[in-house]
CSV table of C-alpha atoms in Angstrom, one decimal:
chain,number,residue,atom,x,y,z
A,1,UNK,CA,-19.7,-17.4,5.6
A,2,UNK,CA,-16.9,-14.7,7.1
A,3,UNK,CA,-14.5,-14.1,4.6
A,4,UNK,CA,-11.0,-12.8,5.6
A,5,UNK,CA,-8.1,-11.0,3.8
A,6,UNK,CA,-4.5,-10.0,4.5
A,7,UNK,CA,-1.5,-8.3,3.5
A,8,UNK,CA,1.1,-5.7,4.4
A,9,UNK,CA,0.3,-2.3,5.6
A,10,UNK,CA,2.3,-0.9,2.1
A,11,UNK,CA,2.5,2.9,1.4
A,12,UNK,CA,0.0,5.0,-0.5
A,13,UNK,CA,-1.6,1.2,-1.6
A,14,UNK,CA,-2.8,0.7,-4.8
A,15,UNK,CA,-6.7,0.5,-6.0
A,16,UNK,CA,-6.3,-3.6,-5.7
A,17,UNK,CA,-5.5,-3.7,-2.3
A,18,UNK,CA,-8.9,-1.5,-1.1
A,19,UNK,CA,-11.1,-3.7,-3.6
A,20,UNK,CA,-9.3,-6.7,-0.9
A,21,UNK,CA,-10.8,-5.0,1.8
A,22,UNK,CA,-14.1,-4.5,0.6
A,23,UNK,CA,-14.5,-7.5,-0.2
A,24,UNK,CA,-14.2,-9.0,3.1
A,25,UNK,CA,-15.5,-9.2,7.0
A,26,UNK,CA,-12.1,-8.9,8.6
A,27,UNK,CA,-8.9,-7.8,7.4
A,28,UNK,CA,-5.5,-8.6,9.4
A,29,UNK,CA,-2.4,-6.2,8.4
A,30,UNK,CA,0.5,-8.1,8.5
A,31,UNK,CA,2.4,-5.9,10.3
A,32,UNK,CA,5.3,-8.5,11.6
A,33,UNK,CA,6.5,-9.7,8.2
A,34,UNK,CA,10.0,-9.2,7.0
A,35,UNK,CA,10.7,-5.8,5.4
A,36,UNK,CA,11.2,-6.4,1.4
A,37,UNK,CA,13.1,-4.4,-0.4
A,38,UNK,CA,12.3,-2.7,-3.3
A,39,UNK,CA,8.7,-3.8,-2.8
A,40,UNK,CA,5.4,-1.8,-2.0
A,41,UNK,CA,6.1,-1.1,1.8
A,42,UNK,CA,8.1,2.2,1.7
A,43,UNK,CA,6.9,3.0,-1.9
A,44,UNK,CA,4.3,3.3,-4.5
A,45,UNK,CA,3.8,5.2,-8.3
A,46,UNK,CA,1.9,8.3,-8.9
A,47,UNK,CA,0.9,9.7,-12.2
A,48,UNK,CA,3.3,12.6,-14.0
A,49,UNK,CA,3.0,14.4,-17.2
A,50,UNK,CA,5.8,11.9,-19.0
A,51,UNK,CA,4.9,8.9,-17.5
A,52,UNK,CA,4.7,7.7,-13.7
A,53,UNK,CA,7.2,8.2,-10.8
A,54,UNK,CA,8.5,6.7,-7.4
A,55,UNK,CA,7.6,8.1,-4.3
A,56,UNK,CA,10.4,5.8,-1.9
A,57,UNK,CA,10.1,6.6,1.8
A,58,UNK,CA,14.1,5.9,2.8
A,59,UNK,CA,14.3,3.9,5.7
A,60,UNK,CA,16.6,1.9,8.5
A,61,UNK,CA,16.2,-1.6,7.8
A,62,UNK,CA,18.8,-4.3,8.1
A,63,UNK,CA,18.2,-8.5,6.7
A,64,UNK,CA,16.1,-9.8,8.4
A,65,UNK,CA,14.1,-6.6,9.6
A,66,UNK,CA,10.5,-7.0,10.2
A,67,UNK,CA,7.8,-4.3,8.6
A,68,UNK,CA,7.2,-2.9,12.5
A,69,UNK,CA,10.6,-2.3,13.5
A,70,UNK,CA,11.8,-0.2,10.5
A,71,UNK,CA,12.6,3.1,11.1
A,72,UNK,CA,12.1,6.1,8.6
A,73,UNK,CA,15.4,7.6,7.3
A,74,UNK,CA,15.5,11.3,7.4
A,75,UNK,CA,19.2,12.2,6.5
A,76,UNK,CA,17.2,13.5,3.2
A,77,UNK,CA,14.4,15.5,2.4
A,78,UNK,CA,12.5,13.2,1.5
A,79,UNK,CA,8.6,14.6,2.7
A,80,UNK,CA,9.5,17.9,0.8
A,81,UNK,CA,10.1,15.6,-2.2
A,82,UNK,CA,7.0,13.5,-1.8
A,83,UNK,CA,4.9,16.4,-1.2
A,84,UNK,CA,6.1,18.7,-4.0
A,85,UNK,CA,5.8,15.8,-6.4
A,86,UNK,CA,2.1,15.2,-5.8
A,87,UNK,CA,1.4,18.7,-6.2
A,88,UNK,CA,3.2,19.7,-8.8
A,89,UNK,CA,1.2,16.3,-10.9
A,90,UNK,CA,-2.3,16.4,-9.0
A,91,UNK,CA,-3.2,20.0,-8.5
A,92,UNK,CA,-5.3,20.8,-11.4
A,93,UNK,CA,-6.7,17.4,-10.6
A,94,UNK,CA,-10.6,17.8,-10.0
A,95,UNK,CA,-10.6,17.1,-6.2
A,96,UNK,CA,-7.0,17.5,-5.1
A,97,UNK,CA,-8.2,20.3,-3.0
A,98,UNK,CA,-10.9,17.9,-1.4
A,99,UNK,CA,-8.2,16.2,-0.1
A,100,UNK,CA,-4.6,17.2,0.0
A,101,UNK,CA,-4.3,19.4,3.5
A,102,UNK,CA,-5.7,16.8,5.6
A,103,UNK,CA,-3.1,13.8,3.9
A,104,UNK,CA,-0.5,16.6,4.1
A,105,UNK,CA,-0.6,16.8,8.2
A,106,UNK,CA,0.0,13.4,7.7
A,107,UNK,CA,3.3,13.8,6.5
A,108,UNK,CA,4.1,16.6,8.4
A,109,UNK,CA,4.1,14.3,11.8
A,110,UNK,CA,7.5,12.9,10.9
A,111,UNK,CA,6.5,9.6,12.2
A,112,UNK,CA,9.7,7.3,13.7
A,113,UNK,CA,8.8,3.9,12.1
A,114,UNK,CA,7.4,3.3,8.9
A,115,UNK,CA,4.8,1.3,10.3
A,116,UNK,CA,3.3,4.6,11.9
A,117,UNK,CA,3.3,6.4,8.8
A,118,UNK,CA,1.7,3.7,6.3
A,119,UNK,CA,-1.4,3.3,8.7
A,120,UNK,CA,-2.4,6.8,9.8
A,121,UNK,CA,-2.4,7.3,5.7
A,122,UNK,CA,-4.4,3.9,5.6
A,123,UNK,CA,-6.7,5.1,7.9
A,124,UNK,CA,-7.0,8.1,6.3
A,125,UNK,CA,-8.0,6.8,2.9
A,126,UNK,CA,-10.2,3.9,4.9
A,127,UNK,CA,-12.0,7.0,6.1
A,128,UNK,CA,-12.4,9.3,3.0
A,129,UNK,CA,-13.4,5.9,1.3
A,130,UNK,CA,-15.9,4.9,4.0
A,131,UNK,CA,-14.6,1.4,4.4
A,132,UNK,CA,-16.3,-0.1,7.6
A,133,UNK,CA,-14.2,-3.5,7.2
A,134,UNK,CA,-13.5,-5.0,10.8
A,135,UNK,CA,-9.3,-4.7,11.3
A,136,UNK,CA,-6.5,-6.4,13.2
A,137,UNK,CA,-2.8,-6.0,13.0
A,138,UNK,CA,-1.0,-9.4,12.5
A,139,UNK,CA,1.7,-9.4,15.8
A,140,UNK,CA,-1.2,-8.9,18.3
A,141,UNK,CA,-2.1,-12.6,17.5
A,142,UNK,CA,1.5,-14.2,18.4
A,143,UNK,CA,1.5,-16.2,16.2
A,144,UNK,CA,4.9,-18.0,15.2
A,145,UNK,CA,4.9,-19.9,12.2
A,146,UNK,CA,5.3,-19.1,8.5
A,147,UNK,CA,3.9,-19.2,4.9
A,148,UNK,CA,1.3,-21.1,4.6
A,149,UNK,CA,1.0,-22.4,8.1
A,150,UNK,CA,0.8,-18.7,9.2
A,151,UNK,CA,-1.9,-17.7,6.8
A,152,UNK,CA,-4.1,-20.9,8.4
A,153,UNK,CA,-3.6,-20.4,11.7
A,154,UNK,CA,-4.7,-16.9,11.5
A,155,UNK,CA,-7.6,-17.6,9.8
A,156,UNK,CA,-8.1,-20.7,12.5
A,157,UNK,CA,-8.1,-18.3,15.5
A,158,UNK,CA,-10.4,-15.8,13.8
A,159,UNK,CA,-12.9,-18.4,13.0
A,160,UNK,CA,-13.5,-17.6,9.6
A,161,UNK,CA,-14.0,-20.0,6.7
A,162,UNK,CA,-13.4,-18.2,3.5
A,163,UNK,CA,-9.7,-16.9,2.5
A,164,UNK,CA,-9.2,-14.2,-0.4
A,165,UNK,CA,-5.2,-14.6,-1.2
A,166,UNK,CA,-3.3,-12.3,-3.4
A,167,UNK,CA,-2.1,-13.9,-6.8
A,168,UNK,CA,0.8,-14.5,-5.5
A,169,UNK,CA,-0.5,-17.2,-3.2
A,170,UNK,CA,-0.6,-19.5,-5.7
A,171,UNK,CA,2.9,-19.9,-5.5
A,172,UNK,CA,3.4,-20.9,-1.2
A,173,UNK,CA,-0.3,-21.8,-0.1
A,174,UNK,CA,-0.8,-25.1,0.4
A,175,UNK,CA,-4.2,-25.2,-0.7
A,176,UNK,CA,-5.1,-28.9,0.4
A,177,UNK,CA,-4.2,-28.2,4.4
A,178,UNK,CA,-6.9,-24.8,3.3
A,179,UNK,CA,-9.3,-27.5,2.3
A,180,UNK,CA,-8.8,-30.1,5.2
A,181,UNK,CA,-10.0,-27.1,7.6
A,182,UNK,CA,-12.8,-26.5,5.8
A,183,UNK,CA,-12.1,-23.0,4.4
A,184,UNK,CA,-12.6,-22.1,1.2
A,185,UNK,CA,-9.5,-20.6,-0.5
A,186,UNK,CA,-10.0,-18.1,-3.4
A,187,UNK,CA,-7.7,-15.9,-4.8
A,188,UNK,CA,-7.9,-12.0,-6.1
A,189,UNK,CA,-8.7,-11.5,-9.6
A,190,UNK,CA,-8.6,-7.7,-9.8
A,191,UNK,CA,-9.3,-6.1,-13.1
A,192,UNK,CA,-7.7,-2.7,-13.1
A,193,UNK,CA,-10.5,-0.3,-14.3
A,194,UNK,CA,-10.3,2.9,-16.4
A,195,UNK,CA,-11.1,6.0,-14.8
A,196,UNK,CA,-10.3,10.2,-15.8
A,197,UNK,CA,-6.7,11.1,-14.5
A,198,UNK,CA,-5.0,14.3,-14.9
A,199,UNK,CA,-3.0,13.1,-18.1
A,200,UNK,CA,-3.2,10.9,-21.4
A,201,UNK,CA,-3.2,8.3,-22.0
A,202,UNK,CA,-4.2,6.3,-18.9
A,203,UNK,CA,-1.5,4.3,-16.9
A,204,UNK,CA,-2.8,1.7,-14.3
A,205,UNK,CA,-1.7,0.8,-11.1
A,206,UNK,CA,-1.2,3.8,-9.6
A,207,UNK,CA,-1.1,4.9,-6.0
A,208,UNK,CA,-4.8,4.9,-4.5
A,209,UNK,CA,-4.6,8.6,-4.5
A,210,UNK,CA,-4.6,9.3,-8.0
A,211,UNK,CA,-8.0,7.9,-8.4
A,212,UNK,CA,-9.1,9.8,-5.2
A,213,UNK,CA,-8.0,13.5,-6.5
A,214,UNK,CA,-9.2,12.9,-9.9
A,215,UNK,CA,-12.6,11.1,-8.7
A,216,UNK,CA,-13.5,11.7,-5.5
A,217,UNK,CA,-16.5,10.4,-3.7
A,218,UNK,CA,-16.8,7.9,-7.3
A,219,UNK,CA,-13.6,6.2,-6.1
A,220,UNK,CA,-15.3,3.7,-4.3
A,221,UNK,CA,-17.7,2.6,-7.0
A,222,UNK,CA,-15.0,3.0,-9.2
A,223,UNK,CA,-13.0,0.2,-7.3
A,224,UNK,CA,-16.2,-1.8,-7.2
A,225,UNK,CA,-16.8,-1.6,-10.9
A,226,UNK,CA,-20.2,-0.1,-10.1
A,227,UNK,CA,-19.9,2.4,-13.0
A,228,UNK,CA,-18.0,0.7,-15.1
């Protein structure tokens, strides 16, 4: 059984969306979706002394936009922002040093499209967490319709026969045409786990890189639940 997954290439993604990955054959980045604001693609939270924070990546979108075509907004600051914030919250963090000047060259590239920037940090993470998982990006398929039918045909023309949805699928797939084609639709029950950060008490859902600075190489069996 080959068992797919999918979902946007989103900034600094959170520990759910790696423990997606691992879980499956082939993963497809859905890189021609519309842009959503105020959602996960130009932003994620990171751990602070009082609490948690935004880090937003300002961009050029307009209705309509999809995720590949938006352009990064640099009128402000922003990267000086982003990096003084992790910093300032994550360098007494066990392995910040591990891992910080190699993300930070990241940043410093000033990539044109957000697209750019959310997968060479992707990578980087994929790397640093040793995820072999088989990868496509979404708009080399050309594939044309939407919701549902999108999800199926992608998973049609890969050949595989086991789906792993978000939650949120629940709410647009339409699990009977999943069933009629013979693969097997599941969807994500992620249980946060518990792991040392930097400050008390512990807040979930944080950016992936809070659990890589404060855990290092355990961040992967960390995801996996292997030492819980």
């Amino acid at each position: 059984m080959t068992t797919i997954s999918m979902h946007q290439p989103v900034y600094l993604p959170w520990l759910g969306f790696f423990e997606k990955v691992i879980s499956s054959e082939k993963f497809v980045f859905l890189d021609d979706v519309q842009f959503e604001k105020n959602g996960f693609q130009n932003r994620n939270k990171i751990r602070t002394y009082d609490g948690e924070i935004w880090l937003t990546v300002p961009v050029k979108a307009k209705s309509q936009t999809l995720l590949k075509d938006v352009k990064i907004n640099y009128s402000t600051d922003w990267i000086n922002k982003h990096k003084k914030s992790i910093i300032l919250n994550y360098q007494k963090a066990k392995f910040f040093d591990k891992y910080w000047l190699e993300l930070e060259k990241i940043y410093d590239e000033k990539y044109e499209y957000l697209l750019e920037l959310n997968m060479e940090v992707i990578k980087f993470l994929f790397n640093k967490l040793k995820i072999k998982t088989e990868t496509l990006v979404s708009s080399e398929l050309h594939i044309s319709d939407k919701g549902s039918d999108r999800i199926l045909e992608i998973c049609k023309i890969l050949g595989v026969d086991r789906y792993i949805s978000g939650i949120t699928g629940k709410k647009y797939l339409l699990m009977d045409d999943f069933k009629r084609h013979k693969i097997k639709l599941e969807f994500q029950n992620f249980q946060h786990p518990i792991y040392q950060q930097v400050f008390d008490p512990f807040y979930p859902n944080m950016t992936i890189i809070d659990l890589l600075f404060n855990e290092g190489d355990n961040a992967m069996k960390i995801i996996k639940k292997e030492m819980i």
